[in-house]
Short mmCIF file of C-alpha atoms in Angstrom, two decimals:
data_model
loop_
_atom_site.label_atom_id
_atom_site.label_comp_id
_atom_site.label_asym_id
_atom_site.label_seq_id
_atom_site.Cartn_x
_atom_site.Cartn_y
_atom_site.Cartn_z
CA UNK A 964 0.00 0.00 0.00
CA UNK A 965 2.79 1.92 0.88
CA UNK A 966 4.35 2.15 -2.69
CA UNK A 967 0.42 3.21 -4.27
CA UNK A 968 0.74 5.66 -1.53
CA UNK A 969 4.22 7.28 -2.93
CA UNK A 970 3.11 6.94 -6.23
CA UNK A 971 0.21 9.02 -5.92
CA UNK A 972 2.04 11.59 -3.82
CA UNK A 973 4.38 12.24 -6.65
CA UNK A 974 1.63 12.25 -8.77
CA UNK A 975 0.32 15.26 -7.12
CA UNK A 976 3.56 17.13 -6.83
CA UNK A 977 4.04 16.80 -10.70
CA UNK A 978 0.81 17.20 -11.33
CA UNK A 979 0.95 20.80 -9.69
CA UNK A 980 3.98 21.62 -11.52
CA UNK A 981 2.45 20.66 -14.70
CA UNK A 982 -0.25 22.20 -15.53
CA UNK A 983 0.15 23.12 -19.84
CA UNK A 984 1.47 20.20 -22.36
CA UNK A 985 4.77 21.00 -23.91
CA UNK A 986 4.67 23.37 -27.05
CA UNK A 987 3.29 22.78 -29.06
CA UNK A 988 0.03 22.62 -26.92
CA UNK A 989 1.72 24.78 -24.26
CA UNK A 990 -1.19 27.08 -23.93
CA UNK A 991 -3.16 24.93 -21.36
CA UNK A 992 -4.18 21.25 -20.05
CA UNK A 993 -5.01 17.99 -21.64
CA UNK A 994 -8.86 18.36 -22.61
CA UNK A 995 -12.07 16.19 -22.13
CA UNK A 996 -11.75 13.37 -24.89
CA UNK A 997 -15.30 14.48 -27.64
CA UNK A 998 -14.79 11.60 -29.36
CA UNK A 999 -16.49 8.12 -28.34
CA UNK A 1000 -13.80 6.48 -25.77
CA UNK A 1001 -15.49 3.16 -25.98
CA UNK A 1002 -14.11 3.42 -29.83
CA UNK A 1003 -10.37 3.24 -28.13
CA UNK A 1004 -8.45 -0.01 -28.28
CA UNK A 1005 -9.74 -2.33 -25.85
CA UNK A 1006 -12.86 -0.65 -25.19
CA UNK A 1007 -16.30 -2.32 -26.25
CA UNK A 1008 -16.10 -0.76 -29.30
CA UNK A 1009 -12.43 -0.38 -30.41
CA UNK A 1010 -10.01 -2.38 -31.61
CA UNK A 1011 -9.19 -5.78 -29.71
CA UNK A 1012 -6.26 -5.73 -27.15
CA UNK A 1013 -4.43 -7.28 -26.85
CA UNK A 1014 -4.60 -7.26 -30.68
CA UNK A 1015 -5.77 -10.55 -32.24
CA UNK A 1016 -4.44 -11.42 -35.76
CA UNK A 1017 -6.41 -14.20 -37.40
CA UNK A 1018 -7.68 -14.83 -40.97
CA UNK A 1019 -6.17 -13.39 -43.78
CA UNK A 1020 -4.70 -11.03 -41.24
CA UNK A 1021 -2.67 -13.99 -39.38
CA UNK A 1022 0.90 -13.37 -38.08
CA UNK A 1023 3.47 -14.23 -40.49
CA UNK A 1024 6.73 -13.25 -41.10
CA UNK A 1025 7.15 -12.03 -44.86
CA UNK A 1026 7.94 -8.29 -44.25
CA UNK A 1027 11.62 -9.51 -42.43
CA UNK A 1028 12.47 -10.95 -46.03
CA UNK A 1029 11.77 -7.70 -47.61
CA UNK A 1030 15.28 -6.28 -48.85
CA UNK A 1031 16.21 -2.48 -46.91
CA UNK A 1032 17.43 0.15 -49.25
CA UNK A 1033 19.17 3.26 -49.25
CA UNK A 1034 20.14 2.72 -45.79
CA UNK A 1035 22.07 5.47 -44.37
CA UNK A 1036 21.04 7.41 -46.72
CA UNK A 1037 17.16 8.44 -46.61
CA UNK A 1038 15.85 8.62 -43.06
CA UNK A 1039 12.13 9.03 -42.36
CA UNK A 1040 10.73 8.75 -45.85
CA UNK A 1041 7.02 8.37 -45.08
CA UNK A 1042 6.01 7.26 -49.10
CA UNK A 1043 7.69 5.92 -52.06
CA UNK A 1044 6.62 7.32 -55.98
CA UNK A 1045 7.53 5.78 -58.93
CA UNK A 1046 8.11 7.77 -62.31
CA UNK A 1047 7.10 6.20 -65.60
CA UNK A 1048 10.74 4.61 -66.10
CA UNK A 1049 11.06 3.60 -63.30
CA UNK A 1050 12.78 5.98 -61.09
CA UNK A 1051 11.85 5.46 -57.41
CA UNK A 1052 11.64 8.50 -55.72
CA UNK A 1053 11.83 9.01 -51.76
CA UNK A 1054 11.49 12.45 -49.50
CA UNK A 1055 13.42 12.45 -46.35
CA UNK A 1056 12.68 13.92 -43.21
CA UNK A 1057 14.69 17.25 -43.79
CA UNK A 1058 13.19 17.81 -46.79
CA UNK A 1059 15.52 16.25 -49.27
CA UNK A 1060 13.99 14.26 -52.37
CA UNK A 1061 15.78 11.79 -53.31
CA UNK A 1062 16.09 9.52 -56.81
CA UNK A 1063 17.26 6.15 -57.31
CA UNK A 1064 17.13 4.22 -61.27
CA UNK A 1065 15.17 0.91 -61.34
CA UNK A 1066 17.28 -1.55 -59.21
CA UNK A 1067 20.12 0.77 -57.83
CA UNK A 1068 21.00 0.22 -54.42
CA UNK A 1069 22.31 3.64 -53.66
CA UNK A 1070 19.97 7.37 -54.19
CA UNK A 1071 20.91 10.52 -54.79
CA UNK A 1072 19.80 14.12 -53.37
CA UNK A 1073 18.27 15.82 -55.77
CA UNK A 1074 15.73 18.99 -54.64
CA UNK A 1075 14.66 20.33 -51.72
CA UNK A 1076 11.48 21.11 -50.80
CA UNK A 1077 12.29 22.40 -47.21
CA UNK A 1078 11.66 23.66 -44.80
CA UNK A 1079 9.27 21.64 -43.31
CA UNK A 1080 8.78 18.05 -42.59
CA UNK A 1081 7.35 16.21 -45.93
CA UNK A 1082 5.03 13.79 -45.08
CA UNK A 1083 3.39 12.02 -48.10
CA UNK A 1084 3.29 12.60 -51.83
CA UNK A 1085 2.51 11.81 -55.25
CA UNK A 1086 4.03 12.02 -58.68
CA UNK A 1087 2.30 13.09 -61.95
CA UNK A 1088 4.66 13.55 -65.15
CA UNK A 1089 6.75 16.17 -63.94
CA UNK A 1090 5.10 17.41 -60.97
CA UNK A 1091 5.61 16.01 -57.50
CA UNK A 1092 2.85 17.16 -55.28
CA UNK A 1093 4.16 16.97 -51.66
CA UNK A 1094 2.03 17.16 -48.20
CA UNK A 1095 4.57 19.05 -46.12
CA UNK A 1096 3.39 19.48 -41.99
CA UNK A 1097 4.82 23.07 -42.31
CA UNK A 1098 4.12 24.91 -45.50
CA UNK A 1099 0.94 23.00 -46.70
CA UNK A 1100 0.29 21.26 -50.23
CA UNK A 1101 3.13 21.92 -52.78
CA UNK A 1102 4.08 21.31 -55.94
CA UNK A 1103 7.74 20.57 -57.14
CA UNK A 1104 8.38 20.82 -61.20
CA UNK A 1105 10.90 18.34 -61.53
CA UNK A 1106 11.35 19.99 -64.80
CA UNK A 1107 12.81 23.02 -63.54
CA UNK A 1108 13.40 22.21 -59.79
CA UNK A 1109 10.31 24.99 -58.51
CA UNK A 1110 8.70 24.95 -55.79
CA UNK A 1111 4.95 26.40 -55.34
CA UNK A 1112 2.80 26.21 -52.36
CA UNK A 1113 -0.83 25.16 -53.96
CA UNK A 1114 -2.98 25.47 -50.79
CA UNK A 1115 -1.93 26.71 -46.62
CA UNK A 1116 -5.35 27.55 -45.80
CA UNK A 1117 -8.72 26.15 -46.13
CA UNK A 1118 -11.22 28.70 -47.91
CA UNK A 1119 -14.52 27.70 -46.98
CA UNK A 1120 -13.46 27.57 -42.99
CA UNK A 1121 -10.59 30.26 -43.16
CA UNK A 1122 -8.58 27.61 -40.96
CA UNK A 1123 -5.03 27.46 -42.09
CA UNK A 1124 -3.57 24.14 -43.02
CA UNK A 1125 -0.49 23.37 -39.73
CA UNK A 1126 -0.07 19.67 -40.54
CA UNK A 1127 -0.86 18.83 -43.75
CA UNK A 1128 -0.07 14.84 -43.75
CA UNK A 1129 -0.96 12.58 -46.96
CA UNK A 1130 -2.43 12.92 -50.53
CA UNK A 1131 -3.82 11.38 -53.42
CA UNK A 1132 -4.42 12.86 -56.66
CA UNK A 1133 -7.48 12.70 -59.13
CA UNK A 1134 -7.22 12.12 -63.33
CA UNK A 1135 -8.56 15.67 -63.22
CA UNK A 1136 -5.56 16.94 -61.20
CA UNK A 1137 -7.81 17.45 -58.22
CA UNK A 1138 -5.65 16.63 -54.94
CA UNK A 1139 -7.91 15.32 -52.21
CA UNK A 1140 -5.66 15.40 -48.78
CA UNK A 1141 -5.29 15.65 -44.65
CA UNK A 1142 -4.13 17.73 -42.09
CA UNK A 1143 -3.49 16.02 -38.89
CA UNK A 1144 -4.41 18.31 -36.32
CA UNK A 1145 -5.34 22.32 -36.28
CA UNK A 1146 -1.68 22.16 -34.50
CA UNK A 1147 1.87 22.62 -36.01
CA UNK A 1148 4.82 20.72 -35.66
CA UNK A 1149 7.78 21.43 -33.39
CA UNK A 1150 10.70 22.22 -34.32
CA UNK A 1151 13.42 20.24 -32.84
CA UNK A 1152 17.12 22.25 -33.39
CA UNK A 1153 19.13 19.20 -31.96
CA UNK A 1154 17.93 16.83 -34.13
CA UNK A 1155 17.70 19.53 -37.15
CA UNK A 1156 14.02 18.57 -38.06
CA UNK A 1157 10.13 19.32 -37.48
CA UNK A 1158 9.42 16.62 -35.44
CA UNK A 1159 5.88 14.98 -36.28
CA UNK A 1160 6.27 12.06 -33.77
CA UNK A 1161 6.28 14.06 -30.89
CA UNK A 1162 3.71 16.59 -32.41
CA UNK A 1163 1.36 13.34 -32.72
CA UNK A 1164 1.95 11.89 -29.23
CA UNK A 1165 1.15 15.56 -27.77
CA UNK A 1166 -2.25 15.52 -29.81
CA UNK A 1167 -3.34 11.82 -28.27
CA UNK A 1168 -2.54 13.17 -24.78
CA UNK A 1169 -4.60 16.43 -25.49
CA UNK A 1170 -7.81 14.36 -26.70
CA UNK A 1171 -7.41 16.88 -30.03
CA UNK A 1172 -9.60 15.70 -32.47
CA UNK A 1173 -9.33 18.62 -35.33
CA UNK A 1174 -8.26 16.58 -37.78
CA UNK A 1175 -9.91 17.34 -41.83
CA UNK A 1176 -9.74 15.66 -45.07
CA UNK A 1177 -10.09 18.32 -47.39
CA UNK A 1178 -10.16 18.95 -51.73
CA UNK A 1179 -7.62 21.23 -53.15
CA UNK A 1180 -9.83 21.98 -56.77
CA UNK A 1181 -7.14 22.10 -59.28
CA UNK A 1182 -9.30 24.34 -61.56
CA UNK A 1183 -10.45 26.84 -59.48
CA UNK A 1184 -7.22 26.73 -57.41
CA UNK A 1185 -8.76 26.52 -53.98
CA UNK A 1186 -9.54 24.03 -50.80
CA UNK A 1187 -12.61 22.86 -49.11
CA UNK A 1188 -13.50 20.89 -46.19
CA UNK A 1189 -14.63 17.51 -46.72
CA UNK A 1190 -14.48 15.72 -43.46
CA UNK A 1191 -13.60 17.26 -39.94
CA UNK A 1192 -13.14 15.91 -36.64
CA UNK A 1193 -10.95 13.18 -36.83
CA UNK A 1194 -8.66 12.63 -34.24
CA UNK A 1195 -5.53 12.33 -35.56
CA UNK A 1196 -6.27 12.40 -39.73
CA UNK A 1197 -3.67 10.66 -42.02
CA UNK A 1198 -3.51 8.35 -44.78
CA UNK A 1199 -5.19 9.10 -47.93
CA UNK A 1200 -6.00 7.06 -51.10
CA UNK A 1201 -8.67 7.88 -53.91
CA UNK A 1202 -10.88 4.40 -55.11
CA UNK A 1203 -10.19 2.62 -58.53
CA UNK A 1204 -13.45 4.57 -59.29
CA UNK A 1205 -12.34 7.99 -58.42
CA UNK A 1206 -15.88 8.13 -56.61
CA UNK A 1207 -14.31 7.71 -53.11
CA UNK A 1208 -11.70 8.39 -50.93
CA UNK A 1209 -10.30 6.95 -47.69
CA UNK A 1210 -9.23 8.59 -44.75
CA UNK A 1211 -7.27 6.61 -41.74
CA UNK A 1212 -7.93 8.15 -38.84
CA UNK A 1213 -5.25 7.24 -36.67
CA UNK A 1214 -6.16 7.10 -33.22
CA UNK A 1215 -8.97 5.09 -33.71
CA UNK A 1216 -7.55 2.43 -35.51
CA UNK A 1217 -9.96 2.78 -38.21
CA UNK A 1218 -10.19 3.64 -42.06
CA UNK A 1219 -13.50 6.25 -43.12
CA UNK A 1220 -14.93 6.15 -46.80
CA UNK A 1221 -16.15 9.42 -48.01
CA UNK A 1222 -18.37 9.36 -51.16
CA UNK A 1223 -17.23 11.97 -53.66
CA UNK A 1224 -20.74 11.78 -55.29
CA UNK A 1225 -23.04 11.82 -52.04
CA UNK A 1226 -20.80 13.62 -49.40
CA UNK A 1227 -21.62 10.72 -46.81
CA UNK A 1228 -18.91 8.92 -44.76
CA UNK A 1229 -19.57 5.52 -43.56
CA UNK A 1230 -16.43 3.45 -41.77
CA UNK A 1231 -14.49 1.76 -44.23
CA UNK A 1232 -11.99 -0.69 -42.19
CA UNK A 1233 -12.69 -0.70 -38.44
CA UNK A 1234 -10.73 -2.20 -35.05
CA UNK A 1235 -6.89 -2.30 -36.81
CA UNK A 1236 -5.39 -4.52 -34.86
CA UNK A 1237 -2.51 -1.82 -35.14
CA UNK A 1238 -1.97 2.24 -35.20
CA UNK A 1239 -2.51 3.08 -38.85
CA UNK A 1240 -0.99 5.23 -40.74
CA UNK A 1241 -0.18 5.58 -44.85
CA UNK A 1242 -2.73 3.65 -47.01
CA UNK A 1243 -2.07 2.98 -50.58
CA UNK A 1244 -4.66 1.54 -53.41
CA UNK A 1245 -3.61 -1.56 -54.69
CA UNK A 1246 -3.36 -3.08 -58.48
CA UNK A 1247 -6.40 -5.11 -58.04
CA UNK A 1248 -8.43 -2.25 -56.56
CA UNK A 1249 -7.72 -3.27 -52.67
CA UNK A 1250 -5.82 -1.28 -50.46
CA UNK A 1251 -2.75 -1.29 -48.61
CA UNK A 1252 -2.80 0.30 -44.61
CA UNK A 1253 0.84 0.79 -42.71
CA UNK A 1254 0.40 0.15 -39.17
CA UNK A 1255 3.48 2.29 -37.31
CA UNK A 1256 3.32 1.15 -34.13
CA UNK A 1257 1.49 -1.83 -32.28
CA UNK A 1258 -1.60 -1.31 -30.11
CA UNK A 1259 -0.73 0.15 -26.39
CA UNK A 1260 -3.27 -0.34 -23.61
CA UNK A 1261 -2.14 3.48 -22.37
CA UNK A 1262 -5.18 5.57 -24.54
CA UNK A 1263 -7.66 3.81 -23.18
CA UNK A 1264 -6.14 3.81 -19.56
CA UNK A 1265 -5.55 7.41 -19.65
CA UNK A 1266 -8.50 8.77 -21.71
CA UNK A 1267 -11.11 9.56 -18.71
CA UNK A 1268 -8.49 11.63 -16.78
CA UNK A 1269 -7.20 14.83 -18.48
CA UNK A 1270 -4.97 15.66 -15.56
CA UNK A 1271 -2.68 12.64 -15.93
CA UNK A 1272 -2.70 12.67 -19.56
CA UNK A 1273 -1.58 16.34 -19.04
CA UNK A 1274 1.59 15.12 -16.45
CA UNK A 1275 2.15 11.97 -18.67
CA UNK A 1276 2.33 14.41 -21.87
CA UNK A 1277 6.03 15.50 -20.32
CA UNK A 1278 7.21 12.11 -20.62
CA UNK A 1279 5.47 10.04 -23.70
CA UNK A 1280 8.44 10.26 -25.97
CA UNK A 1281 11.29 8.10 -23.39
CA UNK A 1282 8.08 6.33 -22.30
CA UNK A 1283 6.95 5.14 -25.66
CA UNK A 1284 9.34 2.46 -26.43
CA UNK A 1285 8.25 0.84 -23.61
CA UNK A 1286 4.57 0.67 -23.82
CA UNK A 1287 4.25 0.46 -27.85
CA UNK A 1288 7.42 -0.55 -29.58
CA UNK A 1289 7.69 0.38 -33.31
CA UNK A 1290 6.79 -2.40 -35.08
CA UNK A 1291 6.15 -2.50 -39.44
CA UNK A 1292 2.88 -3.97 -40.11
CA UNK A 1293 1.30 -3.84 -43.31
CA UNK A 1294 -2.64 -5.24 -44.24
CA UNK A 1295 -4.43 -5.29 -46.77
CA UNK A 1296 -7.90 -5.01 -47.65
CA UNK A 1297 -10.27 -5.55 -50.63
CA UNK A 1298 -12.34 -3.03 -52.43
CA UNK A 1299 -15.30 -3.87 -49.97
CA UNK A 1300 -13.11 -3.18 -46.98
CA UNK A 1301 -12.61 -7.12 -45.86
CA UNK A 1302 -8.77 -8.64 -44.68
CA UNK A 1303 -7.15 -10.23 -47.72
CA UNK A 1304 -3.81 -10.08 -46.85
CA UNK A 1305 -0.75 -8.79 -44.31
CA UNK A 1306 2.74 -8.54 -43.72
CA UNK A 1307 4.45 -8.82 -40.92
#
């Protein structure tokens, strides 16, 4: 009893001393979760935990075969594009593209589309179109190495655009796309980058759920709002069809589908069995999600009490390879949203 005792003392003392999150939600306290808790992993309505992998989704061990390139090299690429001869292109966390010829096992630098921290993008022809956490949407010509910033704020809401994530593009050059939270990104100046992992773990401790999917309309040159209040918004990728896209929304393990010709959202993939992240369409009209990290008991735990997520905010990043190691896990679903295949 004694050591409960202790542990709730120093709870207290910290708890005084701690009263704001770190920057960047320094202006105040954890908040009351809006969302539905019970929609948390491990609660009646979330995600399994501990997570259960059965099915088509069973644990195997194919990703450890998978061959690691450009090591030492790129760091914190968060997408891959492919030109039309091949060319695999990669952006790295300080804002470096990098290109690589069909089979080499080495890249090179090539632009930069700094500062910021690139998150995902897409190539068409010449133009890369690049969701950067900082600046927005952009647009690198690859032709002549420019740089434009296509969208930073949201028109019909007049909400700027502080953590613009993921991206897919349309045939009619339409660029349907995320932004995270209503947050930025920190900057961190001893590791010389905008760090988006600790920007995420302060927005699950804060309960922030201001996450959009939004349309950047190529021809009139402005965004809308499609979808709001998703906590944590993130992976995008338009349908075979072009009449939907999907949305991950991170923190709730779960993928939405938002109808392009109806402007209804209906849950798409529910109860990951992982934190999600990227999702790519597939050849055959599936879909490919990237789970980042494995599921931690430590949302649902913490989500009734704002105080302690508030004191526990100060120490996430050393605690979090304890309580959710980084793991790569990779499913797959078909057009209809049903497991058809992983990689683990």
């Amino acid at each position: 009893m004694l050591k409960y005792a202790a542990a709730a003392a120093i709870a207290a003392i910290l708890g005084s001393k701690y009263t704001s999150q770190p920057p960047p939600y320094d202006d105040g306290a954890a908040s009351l979760i809006k969302v539905d808790a019970r929609l948390l992993a491990g609660n009646a309505h979330g995600a399994p935990f501990p997570p259960v992998y059965k099915g088509k989704w069973a644990l195997n061990d194919r990703l450890t075969k998978a061959t690691r390139l450009y090591e030492g090299q790129v760091e914190g690429s968060e997408s891959v594009a492919t030109l039309s001869d091949g060319t695999l292109l990669t952006v790295d966390k300080y804002g470096w593209v990098w290109t690589a010829p069909r089979g080499a096992t080495k890249a090179t630098k090539k632009w930069y589309v700094g500062p910021g921290r690139p998150l995902g993008f897409h190539a068409v022809a010449d133009a890369l179109y690049v969701a950067c956490s900082l600046k927005g949407l952009l647009k690198l010509d690859m032709s002549k190495g420019t740089l434009e910033v296509l969208a930073n704020l949201a028109e019909d809401t007049n909400l700027p655009l502080n953590y613009v994530n993921d991206l897919d593009v349309a045939p009619n050059g339409d660029i349907y796309f995320t932004s995270s939270t209503e947050r930025g990104v920190l900057y961190n100046a001893r590791k010389g980058f905008y760090d988006t992992l600790h920007s995420y773990l302060q927005n699950l401790c804060k309960g922030d759920n201001t996450g959009r999917l939004l349309k950047y309309d190529a021809a009139t040159r402005t965004t809308s709002t499609l979808l709001s209040g998703l906590w944590y918004a993130n992976g995008v990728a338009l349908s075979a069809d072009y009449r939907d896209v999907m949305v991950v929304e991170t923190n709730l393990n779960r993928v939405h589908r938002y109808s392009l010709t109806t402007g209804k959202t209906e849950v798409f993939v529910d109860k990951i069995p992982a934190m999600p992240d990227g999702i790519s369409r597939s050849a055959d009209g599936g879909f490919w999600i990237g789970g980042v990290v494995r599921l931690s008991p430590l949302p649902r735990l913490l989500a009734p009490y704002p105080k302690l997520r508030t004191l526990v905010s100060h120490i996430v990043g050393p605690l979090l390879p304890v309580v959710a190691k980084p793991a790569g896990l990779v499913f797959k679903v078909d057009s209809t949203g049903k497991p058809a295949d992983a990689l683990y």
